[in-house]
PDB file of C-alpha atoms in Angstrom:
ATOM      1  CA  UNK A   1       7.592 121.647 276.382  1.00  0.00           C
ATOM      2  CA  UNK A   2       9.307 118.352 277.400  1.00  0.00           C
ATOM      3  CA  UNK A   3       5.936 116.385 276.644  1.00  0.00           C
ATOM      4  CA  UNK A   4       6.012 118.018 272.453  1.00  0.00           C
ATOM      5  CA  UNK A   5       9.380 117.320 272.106  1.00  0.00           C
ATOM      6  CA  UNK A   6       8.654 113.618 272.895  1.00  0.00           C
ATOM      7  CA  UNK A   7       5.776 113.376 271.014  1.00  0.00           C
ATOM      8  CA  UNK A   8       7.445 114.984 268.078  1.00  0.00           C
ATOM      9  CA  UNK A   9      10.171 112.936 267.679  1.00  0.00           C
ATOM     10  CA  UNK A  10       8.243 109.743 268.444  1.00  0.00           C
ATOM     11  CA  UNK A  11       6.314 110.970 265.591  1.00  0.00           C
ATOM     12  CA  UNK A  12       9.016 111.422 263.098  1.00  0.00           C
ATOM     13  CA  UNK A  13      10.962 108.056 264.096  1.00  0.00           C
ATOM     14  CA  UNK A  14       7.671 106.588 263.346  1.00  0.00           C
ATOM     15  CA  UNK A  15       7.391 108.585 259.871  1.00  0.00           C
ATOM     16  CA  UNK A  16      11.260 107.934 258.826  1.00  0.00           C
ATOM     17  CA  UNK A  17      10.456 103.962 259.792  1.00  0.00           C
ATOM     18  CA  UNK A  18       7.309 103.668 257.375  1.00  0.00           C
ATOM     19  CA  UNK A  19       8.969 105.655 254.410  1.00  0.00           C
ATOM     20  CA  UNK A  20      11.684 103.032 254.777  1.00  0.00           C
ATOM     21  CA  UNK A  21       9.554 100.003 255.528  1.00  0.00           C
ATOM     22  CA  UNK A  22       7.553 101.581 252.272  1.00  0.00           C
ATOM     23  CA  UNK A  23      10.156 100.423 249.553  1.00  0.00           C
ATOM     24  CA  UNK A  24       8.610  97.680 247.515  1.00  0.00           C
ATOM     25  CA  UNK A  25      11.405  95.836 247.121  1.00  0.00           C
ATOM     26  CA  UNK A  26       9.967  92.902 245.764  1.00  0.00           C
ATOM     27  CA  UNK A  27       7.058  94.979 243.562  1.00  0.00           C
ATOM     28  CA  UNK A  28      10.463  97.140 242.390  1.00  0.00           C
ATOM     29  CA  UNK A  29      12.108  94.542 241.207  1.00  0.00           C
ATOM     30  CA  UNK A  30       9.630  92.713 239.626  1.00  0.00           C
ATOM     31  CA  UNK A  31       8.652  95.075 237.414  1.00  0.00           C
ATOM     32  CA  UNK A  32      11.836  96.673 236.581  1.00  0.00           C
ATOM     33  CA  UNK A  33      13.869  93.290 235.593  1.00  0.00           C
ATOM     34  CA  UNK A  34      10.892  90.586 234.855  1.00  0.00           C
ATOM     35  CA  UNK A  35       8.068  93.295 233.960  1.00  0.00           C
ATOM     36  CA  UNK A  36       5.879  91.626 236.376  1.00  0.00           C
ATOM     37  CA  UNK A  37       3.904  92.249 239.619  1.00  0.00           C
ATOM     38  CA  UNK A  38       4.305  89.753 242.345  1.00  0.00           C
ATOM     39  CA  UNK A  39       1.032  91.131 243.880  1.00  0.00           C
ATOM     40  CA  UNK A  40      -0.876  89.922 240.777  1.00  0.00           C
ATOM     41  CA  UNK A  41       0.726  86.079 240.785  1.00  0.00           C
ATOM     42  CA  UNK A  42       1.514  83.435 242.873  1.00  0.00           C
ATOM     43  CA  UNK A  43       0.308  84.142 246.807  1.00  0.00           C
ATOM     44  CA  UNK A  44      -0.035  87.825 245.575  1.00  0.00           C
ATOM     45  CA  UNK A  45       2.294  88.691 248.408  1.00  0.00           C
ATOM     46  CA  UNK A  46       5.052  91.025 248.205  1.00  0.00           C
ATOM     47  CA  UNK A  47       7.558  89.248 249.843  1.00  0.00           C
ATOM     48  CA  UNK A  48      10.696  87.397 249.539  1.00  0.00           C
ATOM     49  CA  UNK A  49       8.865  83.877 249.417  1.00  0.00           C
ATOM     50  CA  UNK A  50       6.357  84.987 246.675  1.00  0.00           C
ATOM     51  CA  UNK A  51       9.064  86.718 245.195  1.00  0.00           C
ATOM     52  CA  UNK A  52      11.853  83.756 245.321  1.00  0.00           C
ATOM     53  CA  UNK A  53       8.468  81.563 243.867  1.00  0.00           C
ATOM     54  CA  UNK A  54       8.034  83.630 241.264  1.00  0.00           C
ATOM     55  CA  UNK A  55      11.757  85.250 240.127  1.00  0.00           C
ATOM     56  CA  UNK A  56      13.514  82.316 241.363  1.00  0.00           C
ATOM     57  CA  UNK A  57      15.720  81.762 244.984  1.00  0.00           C
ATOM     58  CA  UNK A  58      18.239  84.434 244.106  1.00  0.00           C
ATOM     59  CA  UNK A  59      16.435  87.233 243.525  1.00  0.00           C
ATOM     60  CA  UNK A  60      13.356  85.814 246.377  1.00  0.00           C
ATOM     61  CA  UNK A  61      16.836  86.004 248.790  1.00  0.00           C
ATOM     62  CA  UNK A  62      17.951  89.192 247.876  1.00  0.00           C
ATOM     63  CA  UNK A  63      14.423  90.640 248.440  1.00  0.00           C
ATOM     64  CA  UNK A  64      14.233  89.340 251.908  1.00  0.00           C
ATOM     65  CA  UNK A  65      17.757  90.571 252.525  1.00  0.00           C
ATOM     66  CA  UNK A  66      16.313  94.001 251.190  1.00  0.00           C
ATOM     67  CA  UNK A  67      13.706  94.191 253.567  1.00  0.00           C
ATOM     68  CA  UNK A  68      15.950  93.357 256.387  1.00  0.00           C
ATOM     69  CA  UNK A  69      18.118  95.987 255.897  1.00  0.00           C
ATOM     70  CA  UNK A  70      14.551  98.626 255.172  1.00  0.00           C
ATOM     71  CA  UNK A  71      14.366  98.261 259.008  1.00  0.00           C
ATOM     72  CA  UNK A  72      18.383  98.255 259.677  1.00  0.00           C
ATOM     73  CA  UNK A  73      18.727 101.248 258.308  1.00  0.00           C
ATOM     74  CA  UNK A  74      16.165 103.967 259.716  1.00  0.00           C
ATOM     75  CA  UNK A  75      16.719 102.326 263.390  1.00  0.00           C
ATOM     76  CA  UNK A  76      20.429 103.003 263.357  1.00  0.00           C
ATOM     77  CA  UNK A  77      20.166 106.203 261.661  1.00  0.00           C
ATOM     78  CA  UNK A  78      17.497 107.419 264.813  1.00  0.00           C
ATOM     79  CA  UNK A  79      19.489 105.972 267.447  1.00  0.00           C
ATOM     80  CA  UNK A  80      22.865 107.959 265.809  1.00  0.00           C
ATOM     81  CA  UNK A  81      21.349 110.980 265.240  1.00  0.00           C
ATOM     82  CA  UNK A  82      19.211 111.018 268.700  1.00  0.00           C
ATOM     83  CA  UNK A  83      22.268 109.405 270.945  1.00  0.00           C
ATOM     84  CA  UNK A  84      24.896 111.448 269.354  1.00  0.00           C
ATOM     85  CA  UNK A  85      23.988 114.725 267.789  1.00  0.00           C
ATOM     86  CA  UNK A  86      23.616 118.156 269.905  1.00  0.00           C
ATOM     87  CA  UNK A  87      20.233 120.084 269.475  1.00  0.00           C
ATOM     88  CA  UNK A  88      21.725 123.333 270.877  1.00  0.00           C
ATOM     89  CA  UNK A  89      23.903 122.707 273.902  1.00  0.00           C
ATOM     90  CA  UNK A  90      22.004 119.523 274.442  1.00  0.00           C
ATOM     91  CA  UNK A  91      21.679 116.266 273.878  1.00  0.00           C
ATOM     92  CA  UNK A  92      17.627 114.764 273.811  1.00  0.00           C
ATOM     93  CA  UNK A  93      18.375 110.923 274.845  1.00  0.00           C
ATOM     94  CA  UNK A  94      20.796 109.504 277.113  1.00  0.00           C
ATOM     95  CA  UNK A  95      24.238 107.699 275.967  1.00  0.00           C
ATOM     96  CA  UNK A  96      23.914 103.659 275.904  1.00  0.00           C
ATOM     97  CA  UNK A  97      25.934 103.513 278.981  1.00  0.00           C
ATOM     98  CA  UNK A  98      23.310 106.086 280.518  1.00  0.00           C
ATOM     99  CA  UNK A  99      19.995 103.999 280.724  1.00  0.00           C
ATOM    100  CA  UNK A 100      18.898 101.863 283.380  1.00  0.00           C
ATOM    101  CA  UNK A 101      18.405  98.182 283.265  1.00  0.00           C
ATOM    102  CA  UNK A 102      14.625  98.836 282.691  1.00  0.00           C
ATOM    103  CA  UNK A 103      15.717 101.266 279.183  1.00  0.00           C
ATOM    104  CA  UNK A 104      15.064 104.833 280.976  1.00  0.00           C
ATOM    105  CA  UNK A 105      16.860 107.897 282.112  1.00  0.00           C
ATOM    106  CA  UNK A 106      14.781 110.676 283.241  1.00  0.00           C
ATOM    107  CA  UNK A 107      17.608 113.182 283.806  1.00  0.00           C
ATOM    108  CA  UNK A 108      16.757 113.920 280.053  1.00  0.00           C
ATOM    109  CA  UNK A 109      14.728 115.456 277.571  1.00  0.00           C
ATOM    110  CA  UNK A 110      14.131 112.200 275.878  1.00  0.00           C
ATOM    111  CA  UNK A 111      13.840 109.691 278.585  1.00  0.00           C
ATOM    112  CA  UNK A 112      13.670 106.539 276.603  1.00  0.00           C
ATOM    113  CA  UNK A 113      14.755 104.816 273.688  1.00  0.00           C
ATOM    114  CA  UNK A 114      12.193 106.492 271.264  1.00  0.00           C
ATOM    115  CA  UNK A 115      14.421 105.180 268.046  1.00  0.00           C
ATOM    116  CA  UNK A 116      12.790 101.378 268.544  1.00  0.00           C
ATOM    117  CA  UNK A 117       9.026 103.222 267.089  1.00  0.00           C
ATOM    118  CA  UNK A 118      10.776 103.386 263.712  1.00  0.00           C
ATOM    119  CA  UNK A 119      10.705  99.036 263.915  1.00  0.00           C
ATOM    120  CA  UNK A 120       6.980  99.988 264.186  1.00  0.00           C
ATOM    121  CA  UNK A 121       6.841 101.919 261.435  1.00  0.00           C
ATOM    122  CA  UNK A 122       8.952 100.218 259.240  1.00  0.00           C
ATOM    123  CA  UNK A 123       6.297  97.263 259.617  1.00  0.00           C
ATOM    124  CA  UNK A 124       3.300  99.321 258.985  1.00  0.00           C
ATOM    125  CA  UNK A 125       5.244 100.943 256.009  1.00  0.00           C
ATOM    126  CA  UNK A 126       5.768  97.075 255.048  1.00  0.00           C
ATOM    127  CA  UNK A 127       2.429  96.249 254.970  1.00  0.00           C
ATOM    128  CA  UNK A 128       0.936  98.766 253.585  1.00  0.00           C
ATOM    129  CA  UNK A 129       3.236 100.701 251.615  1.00  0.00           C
ATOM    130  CA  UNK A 130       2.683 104.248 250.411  1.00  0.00           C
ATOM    131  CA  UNK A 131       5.292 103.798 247.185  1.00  0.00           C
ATOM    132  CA  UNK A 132       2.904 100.668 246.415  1.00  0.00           C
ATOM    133  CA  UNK A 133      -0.723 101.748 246.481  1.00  0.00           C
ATOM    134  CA  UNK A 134      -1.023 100.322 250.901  1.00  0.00           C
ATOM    135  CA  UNK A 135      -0.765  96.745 249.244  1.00  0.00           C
ATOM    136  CA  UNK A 136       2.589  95.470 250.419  1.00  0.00           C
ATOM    137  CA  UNK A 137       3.967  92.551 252.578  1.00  0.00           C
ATOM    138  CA  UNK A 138       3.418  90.597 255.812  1.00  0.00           C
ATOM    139  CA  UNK A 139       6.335  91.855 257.827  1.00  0.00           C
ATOM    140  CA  UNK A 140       8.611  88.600 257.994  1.00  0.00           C
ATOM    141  CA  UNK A 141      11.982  90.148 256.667  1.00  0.00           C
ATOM    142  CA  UNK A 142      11.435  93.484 258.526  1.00  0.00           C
ATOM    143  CA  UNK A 143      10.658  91.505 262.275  1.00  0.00           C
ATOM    144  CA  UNK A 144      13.513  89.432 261.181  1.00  0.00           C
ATOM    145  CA  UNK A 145      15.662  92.450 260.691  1.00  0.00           C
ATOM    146  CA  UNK A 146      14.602  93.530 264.061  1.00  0.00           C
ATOM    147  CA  UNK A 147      16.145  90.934 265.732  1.00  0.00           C
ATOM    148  CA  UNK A 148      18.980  90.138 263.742  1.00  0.00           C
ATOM    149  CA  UNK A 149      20.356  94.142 263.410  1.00  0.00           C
ATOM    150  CA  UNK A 150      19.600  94.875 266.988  1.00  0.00           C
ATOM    151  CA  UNK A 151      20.558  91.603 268.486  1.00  0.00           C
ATOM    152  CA  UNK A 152      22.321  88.748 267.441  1.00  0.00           C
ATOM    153  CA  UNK A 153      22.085  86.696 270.110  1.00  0.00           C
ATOM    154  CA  UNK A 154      18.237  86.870 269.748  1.00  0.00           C
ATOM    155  CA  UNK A 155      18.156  86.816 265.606  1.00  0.00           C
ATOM    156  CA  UNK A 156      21.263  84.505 264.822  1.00  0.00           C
ATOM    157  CA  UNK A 157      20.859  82.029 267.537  1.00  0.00           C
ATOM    158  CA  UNK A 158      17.537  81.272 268.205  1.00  0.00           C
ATOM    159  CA  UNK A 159      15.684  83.307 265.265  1.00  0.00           C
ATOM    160  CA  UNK A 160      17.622  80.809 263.039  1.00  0.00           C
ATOM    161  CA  UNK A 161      17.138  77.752 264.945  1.00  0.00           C
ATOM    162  CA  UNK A 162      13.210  78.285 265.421  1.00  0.00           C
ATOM    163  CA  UNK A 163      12.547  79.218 261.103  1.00  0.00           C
ATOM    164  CA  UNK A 164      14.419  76.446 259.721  1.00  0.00           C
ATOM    165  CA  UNK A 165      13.856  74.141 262.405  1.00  0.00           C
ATOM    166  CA  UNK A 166      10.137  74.994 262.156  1.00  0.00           C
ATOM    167  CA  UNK A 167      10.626  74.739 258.142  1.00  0.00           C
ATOM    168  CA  UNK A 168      12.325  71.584 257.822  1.00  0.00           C
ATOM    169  CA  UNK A 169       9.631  70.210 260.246  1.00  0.00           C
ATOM    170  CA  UNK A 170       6.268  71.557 258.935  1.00  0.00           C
ATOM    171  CA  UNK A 171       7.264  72.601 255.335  1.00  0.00           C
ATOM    172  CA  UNK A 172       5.439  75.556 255.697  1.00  0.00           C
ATOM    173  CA  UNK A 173       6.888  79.175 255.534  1.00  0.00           C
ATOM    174  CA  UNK A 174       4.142  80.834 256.761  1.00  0.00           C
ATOM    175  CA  UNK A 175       3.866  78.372 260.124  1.00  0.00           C
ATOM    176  CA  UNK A 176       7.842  78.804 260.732  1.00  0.00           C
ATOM    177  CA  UNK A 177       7.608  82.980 260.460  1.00  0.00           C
ATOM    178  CA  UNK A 178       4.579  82.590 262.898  1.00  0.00           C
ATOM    179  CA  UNK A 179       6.050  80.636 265.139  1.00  0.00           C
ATOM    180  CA  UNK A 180       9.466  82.066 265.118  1.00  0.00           C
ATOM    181  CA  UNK A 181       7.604  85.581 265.949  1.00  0.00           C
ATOM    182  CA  UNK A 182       6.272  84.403 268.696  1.00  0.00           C
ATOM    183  CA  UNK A 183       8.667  82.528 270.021  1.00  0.00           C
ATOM    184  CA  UNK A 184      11.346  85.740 269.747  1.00  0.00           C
ATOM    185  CA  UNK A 185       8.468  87.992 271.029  1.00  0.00           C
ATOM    186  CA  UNK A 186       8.167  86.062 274.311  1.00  0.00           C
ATOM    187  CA  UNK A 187      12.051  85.745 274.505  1.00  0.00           C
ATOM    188  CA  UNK A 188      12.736  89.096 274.122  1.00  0.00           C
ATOM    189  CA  UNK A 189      10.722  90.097 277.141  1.00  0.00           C
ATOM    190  CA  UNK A 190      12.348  87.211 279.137  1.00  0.00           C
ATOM    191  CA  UNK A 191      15.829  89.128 278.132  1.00  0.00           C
ATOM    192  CA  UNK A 192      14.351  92.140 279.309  1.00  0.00           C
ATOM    193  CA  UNK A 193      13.109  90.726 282.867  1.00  0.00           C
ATOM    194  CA  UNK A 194      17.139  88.968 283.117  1.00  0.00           C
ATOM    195  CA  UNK A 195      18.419  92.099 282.544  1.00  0.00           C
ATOM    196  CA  UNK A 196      16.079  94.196 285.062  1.00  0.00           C
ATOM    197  CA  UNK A 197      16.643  91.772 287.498  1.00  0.00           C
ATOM    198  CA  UNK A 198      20.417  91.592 286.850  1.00  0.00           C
ATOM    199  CA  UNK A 199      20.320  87.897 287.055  1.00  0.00           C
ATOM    200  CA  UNK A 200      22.965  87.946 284.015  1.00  0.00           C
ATOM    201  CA  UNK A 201      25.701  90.743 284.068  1.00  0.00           C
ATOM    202  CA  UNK A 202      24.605  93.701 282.539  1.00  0.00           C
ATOM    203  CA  UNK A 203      27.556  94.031 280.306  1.00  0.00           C
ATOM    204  CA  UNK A 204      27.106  90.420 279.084  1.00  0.00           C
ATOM    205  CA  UNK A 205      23.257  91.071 278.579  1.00  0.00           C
ATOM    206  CA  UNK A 206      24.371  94.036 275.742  1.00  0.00           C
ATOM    207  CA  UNK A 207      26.718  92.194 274.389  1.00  0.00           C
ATOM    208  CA  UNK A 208      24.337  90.956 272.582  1.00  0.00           C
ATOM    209  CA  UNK A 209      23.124  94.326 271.338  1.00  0.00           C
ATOM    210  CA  UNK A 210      26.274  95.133 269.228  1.00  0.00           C
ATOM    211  CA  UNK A 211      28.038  96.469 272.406  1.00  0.00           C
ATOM    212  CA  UNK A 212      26.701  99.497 274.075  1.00  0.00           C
ATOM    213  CA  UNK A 213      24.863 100.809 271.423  1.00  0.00           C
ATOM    214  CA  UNK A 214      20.856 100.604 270.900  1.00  0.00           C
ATOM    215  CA  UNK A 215      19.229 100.332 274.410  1.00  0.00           C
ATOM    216  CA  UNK A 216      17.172  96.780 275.196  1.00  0.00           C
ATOM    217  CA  UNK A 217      13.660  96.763 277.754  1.00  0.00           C
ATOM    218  CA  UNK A 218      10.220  97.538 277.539  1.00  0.00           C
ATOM    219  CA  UNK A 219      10.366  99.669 274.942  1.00  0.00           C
ATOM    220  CA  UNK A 220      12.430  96.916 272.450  1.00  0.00           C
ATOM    221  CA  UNK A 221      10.417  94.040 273.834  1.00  0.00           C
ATOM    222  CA  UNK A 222       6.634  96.444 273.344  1.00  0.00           C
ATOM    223  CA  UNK A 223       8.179  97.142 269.551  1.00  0.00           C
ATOM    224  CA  UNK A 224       8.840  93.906 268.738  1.00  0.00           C
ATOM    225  CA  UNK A 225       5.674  92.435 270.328  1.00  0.00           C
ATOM    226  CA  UNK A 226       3.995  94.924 268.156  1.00  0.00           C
ATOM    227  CA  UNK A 227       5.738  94.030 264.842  1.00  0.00           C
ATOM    228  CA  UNK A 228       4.439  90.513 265.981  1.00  0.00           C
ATOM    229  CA  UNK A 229       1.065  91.341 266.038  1.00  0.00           C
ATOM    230  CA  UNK A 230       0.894  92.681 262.837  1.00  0.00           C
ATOM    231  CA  UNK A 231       2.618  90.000 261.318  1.00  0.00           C
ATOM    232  CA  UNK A 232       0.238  87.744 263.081  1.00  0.00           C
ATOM    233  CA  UNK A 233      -2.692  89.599 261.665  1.00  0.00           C
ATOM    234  CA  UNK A 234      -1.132  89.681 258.168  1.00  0.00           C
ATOM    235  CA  UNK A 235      -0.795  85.893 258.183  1.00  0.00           C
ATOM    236  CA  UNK A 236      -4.664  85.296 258.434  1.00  0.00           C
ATOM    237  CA  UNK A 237      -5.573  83.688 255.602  1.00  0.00           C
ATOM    238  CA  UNK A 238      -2.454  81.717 256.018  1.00  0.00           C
ATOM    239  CA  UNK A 239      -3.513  80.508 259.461  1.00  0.00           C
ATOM    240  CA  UNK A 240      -7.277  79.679 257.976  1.00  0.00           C
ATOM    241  CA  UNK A 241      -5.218  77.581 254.954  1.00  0.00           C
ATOM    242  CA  UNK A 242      -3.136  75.846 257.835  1.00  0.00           C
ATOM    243  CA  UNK A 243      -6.340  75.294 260.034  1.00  0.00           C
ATOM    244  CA  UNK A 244      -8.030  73.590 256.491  1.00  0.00           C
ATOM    245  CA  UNK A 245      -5.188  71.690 255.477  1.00  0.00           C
ATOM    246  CA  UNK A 246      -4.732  73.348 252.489  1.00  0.00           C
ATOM    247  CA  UNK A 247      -1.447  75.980 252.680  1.00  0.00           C
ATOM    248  CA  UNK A 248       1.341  75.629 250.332  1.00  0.00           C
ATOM    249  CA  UNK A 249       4.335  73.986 251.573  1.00  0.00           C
ATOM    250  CA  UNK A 250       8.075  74.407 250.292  1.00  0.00           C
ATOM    251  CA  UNK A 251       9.725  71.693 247.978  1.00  0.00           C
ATOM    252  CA  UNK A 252      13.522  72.865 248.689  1.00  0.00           C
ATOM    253  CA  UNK A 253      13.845  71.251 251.736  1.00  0.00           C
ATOM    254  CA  UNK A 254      13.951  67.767 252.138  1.00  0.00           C
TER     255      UNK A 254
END
């Protein structure tokens, strides 16, 4: 019974992530304000750079922040609703203070943080959005969003240095979001070993989670490896442009 109830709700946290990651913003509000489809024009990319290129920095801005918060949203609302709510005299996940350094507790139902799959779906809702005929973005804002609504010390600190350091460098969006994936990716799992290892104090470690709230470890650093991936994949015509020479660069930045 324990084994359905997992599987079930990993299911739906994946569902309630892709109908949230499945809000064109971009394609939305392109064709409601400027009757136009960013998918048709430009990179054909519905995202906040295409966008921004197209609708001007504004309105590309408030598409990326947009995105960002498609991913904020259905995390929080899992990780409330699973952490906090009673299913009969029960509760299915452990509290924040609960889980071990490695992100499990198997004195329950639930024995792991299954509210990081929505980040999974939310980028597969992205990408290939259901409100959008499957042709949506490449998953910048909602990894972004990831990082920065889960954990600031990842997304603020080094998430900003890496982009605009990358960007002010190359001149290239698509390099900077690549790189900046990566780079997260590989220091998210380093957090993860620190904090197993309890080389840093565990209460310092989840400070940078917003407190004891949404649970870091293998299951974040899997998630967001994932969400990498796919952004990686999504980029591949942008990686054959940067191989030739030939990708567009930005003209804002000097």
């Amino acid at each position: 019974m324990n084994i359905l109830i997992n599987i079930l709700v990993a299911i739906i946290c994946l569902i309630l992530g892709y109908i949230f990651g499945s809000i064109p913003t971009a394609v939305w509000i392109g064709k409601i304000f400027f009757h136009r489809d960013p998918r048709l024009e430009g990179s054909k990319n519905a995202g906040g750079t295409n966008a921004g290129r197209l609708f001007g920095k504004k309105i590309g801005f408030l598409v990326i922040i947009l995105d960002m918060a498609k991913i904020i949203v259905p995390v929080w609302i899992a990780f409330a609703v699973l952490t906090y709510v009673k299913f009969g005299d029960i509760y299915l996940i452990p509290r924040p203070k609960e889980f071990s350094n490695q992100g499990f507790n198997f004195d329950y139902i639930i024995s792991w943080p299954v509210y990081w799959l929505t980040v999974v779906g939310c980028s597969i809702g992205h990408c290939f959005p259901i409100f959008a005929s499957f042709k949506g973005g490449k998953s910048v804002s909602v990894f972004a969003g990831t990082a920065a609504g889960t954990n600031w010390m990842i997304g603020f600190i080094p998430g900003l240095l890496l982009f605009f350091g990358t960007l002010k460098i190359s001149k290239k969006v698509s390099l900077a979001s690549i790189i900046t994936a990566i780079s997260l990716s590989l220091i998210n799992w380093i957090w993860t070993i620190l904090l197993m290892l309890n080389v840093i104090p565990h209460d310092l470690m989840l400070l940078g989670m917003y407190g004891y709230t949404i649970c870091p470890g293998f299951v974040m650093s899997t998630c967001m490896t994932l969400v990498a991936i796919l952004l990686i994949i999504r980029h591949k015509e942008n990686i054959i442009r940067l191989k030739n020479g030939t990708e567009r660069t930005i003209t804002w930045m000097k």
